Short mmCIF file of C-alpha atoms in Angstrom, two decimals:
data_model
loop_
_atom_site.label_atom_id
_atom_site.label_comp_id
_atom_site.label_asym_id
_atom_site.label_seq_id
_atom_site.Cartn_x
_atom_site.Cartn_y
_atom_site.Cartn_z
CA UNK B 22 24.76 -12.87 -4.20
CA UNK B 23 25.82 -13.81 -1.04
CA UNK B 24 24.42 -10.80 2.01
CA UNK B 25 27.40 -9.73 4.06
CA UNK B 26 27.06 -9.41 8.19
CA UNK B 27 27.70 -5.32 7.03
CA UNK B 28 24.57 -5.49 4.91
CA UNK B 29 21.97 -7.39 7.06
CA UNK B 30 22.91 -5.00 10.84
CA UNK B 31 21.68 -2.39 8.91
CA UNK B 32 18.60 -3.77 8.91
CA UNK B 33 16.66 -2.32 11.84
CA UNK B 34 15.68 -6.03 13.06
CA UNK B 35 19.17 -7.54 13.40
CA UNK B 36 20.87 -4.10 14.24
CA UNK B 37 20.98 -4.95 17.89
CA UNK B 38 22.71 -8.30 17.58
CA UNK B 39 26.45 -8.64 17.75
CA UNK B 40 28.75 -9.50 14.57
CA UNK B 41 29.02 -12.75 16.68
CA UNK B 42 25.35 -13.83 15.71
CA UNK B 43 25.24 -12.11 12.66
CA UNK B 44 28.15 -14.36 11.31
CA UNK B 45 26.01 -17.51 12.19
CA UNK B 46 22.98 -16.08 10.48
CA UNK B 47 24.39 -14.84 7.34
CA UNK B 48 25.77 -17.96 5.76
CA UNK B 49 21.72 -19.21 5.94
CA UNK B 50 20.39 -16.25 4.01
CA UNK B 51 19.15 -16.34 0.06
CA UNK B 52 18.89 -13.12 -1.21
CA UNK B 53 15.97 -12.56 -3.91
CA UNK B 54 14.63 -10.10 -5.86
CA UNK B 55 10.96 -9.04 -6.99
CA UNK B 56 9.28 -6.81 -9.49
CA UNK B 57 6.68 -4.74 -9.02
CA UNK B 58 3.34 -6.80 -8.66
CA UNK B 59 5.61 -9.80 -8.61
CA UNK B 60 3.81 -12.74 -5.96
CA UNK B 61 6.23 -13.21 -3.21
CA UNK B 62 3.88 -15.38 -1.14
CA UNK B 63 0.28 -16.75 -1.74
CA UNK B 64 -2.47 -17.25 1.12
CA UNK B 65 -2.90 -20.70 2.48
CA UNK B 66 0.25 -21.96 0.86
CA UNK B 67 2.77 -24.15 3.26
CA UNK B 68 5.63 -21.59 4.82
CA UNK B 69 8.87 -21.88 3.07
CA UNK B 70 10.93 -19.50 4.72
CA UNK B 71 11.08 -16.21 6.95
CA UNK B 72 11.47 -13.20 4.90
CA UNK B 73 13.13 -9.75 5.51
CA UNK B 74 12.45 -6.47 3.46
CA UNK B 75 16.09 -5.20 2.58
CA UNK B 76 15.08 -2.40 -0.42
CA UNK B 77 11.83 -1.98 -1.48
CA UNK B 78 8.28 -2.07 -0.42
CA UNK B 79 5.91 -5.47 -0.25
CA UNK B 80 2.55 -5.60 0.72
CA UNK B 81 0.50 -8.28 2.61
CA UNK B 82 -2.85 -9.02 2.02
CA UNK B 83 -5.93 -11.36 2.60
CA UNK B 84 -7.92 -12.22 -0.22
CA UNK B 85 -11.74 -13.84 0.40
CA UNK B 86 -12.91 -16.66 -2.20
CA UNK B 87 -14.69 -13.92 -4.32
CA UNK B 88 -11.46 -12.07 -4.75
CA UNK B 89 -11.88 -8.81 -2.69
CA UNK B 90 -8.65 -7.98 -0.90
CA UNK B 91 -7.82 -6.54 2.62
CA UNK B 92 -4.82 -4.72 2.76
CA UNK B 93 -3.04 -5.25 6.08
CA UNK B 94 0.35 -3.55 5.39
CA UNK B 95 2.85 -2.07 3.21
CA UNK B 96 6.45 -3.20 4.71
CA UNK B 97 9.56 -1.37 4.02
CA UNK B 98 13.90 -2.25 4.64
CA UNK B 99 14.51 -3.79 7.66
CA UNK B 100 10.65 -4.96 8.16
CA UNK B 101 10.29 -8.98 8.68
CA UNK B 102 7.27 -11.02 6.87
CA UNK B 103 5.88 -14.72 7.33
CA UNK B 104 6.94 -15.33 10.84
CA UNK B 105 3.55 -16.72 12.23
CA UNK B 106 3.70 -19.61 10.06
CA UNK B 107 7.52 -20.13 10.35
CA UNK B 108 6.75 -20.38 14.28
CA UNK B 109 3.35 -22.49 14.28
CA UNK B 110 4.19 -24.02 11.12
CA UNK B 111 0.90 -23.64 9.21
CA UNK B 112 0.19 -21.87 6.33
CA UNK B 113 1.25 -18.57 5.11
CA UNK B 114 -1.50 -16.17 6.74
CA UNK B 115 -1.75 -14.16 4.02
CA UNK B 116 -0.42 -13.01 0.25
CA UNK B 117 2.36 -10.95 -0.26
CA UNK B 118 3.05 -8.91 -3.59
CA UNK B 119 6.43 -6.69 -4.23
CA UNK B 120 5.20 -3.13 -4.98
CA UNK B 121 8.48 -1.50 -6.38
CA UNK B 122 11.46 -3.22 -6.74
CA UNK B 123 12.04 -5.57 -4.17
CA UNK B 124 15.28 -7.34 -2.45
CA UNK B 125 14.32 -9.97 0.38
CA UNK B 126 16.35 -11.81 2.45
CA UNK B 127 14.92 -15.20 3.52
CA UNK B 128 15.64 -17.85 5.93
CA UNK B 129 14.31 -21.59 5.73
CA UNK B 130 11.30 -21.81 8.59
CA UNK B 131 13.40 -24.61 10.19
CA UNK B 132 16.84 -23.10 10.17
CA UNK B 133 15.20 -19.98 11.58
CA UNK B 134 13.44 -22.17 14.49
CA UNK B 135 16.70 -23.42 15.49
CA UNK B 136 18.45 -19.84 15.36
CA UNK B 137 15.11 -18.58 17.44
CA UNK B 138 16.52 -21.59 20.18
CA UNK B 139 20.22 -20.42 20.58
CA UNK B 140 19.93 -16.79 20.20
CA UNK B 141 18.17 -15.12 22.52
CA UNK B 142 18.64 -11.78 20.71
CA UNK B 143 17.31 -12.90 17.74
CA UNK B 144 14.48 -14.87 19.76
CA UNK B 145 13.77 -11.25 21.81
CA UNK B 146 13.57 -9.26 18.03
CA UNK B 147 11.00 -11.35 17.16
CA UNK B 148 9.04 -11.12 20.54
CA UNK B 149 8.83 -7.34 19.83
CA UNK B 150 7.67 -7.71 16.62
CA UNK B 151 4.68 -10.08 17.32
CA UNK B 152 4.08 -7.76 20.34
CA UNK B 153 3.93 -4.59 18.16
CA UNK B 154 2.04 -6.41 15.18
CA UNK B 155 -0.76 -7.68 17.65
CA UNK B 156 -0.92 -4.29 18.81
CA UNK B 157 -1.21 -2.87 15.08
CA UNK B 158 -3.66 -5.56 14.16
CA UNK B 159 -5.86 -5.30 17.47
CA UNK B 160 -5.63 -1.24 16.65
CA UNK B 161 -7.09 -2.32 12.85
CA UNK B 162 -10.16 -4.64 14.42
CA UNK B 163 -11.25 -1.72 16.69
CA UNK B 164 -11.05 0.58 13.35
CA UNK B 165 -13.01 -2.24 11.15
CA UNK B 166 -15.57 -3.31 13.67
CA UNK B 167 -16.07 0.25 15.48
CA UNK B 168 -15.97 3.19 13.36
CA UNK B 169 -17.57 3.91 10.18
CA UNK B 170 -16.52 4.09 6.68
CA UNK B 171 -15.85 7.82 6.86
CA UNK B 172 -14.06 7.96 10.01
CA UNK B 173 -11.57 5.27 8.72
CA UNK B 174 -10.85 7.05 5.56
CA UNK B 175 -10.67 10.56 7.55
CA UNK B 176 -8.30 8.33 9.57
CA UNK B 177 -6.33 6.22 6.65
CA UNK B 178 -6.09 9.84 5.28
CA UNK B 179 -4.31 11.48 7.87
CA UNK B 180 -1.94 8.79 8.29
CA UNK B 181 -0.70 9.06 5.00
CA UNK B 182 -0.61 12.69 5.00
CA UNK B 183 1.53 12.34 8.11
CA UNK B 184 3.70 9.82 5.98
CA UNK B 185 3.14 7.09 8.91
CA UNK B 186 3.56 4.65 6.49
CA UNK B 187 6.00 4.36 2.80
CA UNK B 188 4.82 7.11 0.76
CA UNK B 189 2.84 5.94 -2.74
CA UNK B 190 0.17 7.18 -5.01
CA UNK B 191 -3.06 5.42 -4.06
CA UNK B 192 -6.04 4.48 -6.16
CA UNK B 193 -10.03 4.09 -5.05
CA UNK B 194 -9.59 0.58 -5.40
CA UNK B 195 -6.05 0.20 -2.80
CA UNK B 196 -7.71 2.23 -0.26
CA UNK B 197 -10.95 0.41 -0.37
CA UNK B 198 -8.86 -2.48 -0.09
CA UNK B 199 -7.06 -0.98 3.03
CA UNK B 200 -9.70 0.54 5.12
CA UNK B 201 -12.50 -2.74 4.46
CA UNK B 202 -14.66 -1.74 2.18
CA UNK B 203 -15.36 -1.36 -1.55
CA UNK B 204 -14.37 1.07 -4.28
CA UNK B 205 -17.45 3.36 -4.64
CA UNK B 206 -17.85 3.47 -0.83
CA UNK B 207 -14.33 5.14 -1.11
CA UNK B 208 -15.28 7.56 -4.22
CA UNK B 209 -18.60 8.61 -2.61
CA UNK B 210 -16.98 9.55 1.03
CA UNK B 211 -13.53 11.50 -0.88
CA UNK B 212 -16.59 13.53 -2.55
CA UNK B 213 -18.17 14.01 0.21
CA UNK B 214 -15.13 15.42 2.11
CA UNK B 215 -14.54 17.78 -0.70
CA UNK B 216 -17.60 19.17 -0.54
CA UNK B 217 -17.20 19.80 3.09
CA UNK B 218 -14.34 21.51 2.16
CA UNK B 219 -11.92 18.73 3.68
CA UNK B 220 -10.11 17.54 0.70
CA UNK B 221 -9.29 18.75 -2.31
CA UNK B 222 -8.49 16.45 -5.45
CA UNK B 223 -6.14 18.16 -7.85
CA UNK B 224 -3.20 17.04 -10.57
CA UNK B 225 -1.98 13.58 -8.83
CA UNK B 226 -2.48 14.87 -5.69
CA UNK B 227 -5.50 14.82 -2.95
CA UNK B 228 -4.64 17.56 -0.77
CA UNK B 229 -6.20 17.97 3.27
CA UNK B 230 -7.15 21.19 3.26
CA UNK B 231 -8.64 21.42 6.62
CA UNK B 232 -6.49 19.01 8.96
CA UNK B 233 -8.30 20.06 12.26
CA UNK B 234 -11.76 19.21 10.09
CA UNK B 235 -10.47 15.73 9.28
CA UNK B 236 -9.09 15.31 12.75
CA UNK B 237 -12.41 15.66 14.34
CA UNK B 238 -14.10 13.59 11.48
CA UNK B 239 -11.36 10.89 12.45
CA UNK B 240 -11.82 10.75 16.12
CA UNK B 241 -15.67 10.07 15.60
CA UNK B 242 -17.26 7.10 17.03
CA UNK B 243 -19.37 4.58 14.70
CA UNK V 11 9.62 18.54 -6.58
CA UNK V 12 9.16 17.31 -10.54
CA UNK V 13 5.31 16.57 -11.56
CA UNK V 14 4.95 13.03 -13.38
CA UNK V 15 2.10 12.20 -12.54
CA UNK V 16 0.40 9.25 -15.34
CA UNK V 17 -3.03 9.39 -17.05
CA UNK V 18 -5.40 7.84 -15.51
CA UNK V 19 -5.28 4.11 -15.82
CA UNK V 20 -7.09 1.81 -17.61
CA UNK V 21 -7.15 -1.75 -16.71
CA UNK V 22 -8.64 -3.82 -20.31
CA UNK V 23 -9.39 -6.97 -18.69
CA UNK V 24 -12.24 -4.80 -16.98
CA UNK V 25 -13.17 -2.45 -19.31
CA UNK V 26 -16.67 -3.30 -21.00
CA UNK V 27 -16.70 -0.52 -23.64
CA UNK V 28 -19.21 1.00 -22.04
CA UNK V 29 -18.33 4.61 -23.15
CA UNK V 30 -20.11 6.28 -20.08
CA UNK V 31 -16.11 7.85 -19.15
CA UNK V 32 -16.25 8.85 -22.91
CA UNK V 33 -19.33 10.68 -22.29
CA UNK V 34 -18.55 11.91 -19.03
CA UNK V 35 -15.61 13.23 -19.79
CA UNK V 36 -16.01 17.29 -19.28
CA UNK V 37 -12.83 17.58 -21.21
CA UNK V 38 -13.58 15.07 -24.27
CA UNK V 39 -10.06 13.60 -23.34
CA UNK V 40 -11.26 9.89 -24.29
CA UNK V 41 -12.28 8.06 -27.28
CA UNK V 42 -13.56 4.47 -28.03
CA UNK V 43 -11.09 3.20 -30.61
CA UNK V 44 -10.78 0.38 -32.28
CA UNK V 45 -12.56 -1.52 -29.12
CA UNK V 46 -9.82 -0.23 -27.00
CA UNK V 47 -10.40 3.32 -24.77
CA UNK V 48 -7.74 6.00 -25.61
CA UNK V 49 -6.92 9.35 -23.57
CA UNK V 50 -6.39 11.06 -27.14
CA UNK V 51 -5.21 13.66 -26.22
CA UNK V 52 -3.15 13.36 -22.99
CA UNK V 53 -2.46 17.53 -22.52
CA UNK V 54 -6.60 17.83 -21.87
CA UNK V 55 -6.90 15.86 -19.09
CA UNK V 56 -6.91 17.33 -16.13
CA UNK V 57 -5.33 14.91 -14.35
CA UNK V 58 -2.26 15.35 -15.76
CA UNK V 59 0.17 18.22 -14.83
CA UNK V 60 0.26 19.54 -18.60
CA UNK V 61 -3.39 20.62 -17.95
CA UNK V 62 -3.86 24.40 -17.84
CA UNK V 63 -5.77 23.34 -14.36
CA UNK V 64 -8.69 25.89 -14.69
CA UNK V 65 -11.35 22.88 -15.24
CA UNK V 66 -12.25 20.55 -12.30
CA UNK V 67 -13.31 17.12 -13.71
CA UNK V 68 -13.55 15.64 -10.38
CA UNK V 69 -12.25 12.33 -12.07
CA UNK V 70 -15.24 11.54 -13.14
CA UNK V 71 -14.04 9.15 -15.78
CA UNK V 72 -13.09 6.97 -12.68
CA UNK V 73 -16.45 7.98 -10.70
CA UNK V 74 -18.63 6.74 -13.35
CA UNK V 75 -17.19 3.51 -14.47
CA UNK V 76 -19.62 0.50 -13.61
CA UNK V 77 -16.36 -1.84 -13.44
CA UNK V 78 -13.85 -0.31 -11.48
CA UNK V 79 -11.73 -0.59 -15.11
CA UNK V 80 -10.39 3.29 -15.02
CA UNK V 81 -8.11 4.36 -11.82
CA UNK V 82 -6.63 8.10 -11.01
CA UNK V 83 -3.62 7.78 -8.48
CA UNK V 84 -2.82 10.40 -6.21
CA UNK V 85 -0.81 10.72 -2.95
CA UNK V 86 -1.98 12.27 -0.03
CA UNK V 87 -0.49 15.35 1.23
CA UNK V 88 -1.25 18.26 3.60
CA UNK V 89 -1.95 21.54 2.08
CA UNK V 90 1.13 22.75 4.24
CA UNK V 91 3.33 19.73 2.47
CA UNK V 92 2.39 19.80 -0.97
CA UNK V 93 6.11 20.80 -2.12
CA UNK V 94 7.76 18.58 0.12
CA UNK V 95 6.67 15.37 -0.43
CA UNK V 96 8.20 12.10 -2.46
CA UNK V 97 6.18 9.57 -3.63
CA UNK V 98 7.60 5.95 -4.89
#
């Protein structure tokens, strides 16, 4: 299906660009389209293309040789993935999986490069993306290598409760995979919360029960 | 907002037919059967909306299993939100 200027300015990284640049872009996108727990992109693989999130949610993670997975982030419309290795040309830094149904737009790592080197919109959006995921990632070091187990949970919590990032049910085993650490780690610190009278765990639902409790629990130091 | 929230989940490739979620189980919601594990009887479990919700089983089906094969979604809300919010 072929992605129309209309359809890729509303996507929140080209929506500063005129039609001008938009119209040179377009005719090099491939749209595809991704079930849930489909593989979009494995670890260590040579980089293909740049992708863009236009419906759906994907997630990219890191996966060590035993298997256990990092979560780094859930990326919704407009969001742009694989753009490290499209710029240094190495391998992909990390796996990708579609969560819900997915459409991507994608753009061949060298037809990209030479966009990047006569657009200096497009060059800019990107800038500000690397900028605010070094920030994001930097922000996620400090949380791994600083604070404990329970403070990142009374952290990853809150986040979601504030809907900071796409709203989904979550399992032990995703936010073990999240926060660095393994699935009874997560079960024995949720209990522990709820019987502090934090949390409580009910149909489908953990509810924060005391948000100022959690809050404090959050901004301790490991 | 509409409840549909699943049964807990059961992944086979990990389960070990242990039966220690069988025997944990406050609400005798799961069976062994035929080497596969069954929530037999979906309107007991408490993690399910159809519950009458007077029994806390702290998902203890998921707390107890040695392999990580049982899993009990939820999304995270604030007590203030619980109404409001829209999961995927």
């Amino acid at each position: 299906m072929t992605v129309t200027v209309q359809a890729l300015s509303r996507l929140s990284f080209f929506s500063g660009l005129d039609n001008d640049v938009l119209s040179e872009i377009v005719p090099h996108i491939i749209e595809h389209t991704f079930s849930p727990g489909q593989v979009v992109l494995l670890q260590g693989e040579p980089c293909q293309a740049v992708y863009f999130v236009a419906q759906g949610v994907v997630r990219t993670h890191k996966l060590s040789p035993e298997g256990r997975e990092h979560i780094l982030a859930y990326l919704g419309p407009g969001e742009p993935f694989n753009l490290v290795p499209a710029l240094d040309g190495r391998p992909n830094l990390a796996a990708v999986d579609a969560v819900t149904e997915v459409t991507l737009y994608t753009i061949p790592c060298e037809r990209f490069r030479r966009i990047l080197r006569h657009h200096h919109g497009v060059a800019m959006a990107v800038m500000e993306r690397l900028a605010a995921e070094v920030r994001r990632l930097s922000d996620m070091v400090e949380d791994l290598a600083l604070h404990t187990v329970r403070t990142r949970l009374a952290r990853f919590l809150l986040a979601q409760a504030d809907g900071a990032q796409p709203p989904k049910r979550w399992t032990q085993e995703e936010i073990a995979a999240q926060i660095g650490t393994v699935r009874d780690v997560v079960g024995r610190t949720l209990r522990a919360f709820a019987e502090d009278g934090l949390i409580r765990r009910e149909h489908g639902r953990l509810v924060v029960t005391d948000r100022a409790g959690l809050e404090r629990e959050a901004m301790m130091q490991g | 907002m509409k409840n549909t929230w699943p049964l807990p989940q059961v992944d086979e490739t990990r389960c070990t037919l242990c039966g220690l979620c069988v025997e944990a189980c406050p609400c005798h919601a799961i069976e062994l059967r035929e080497q596969k594990l069954v929530f037999t009887c979906p309107e007991s479990c408490p993690h399910t909306p159809t519950c009458a919700g007077t029994l806390d089983c702290n998902h203890l089906c998921e707390e107890v299993c040695p392999t990580g094969a049982i899993s009990c979604a939820f999304e995270i809300v604030f007590e203030a939100d619980r109404e409001r919010g829209q999961v995927l």
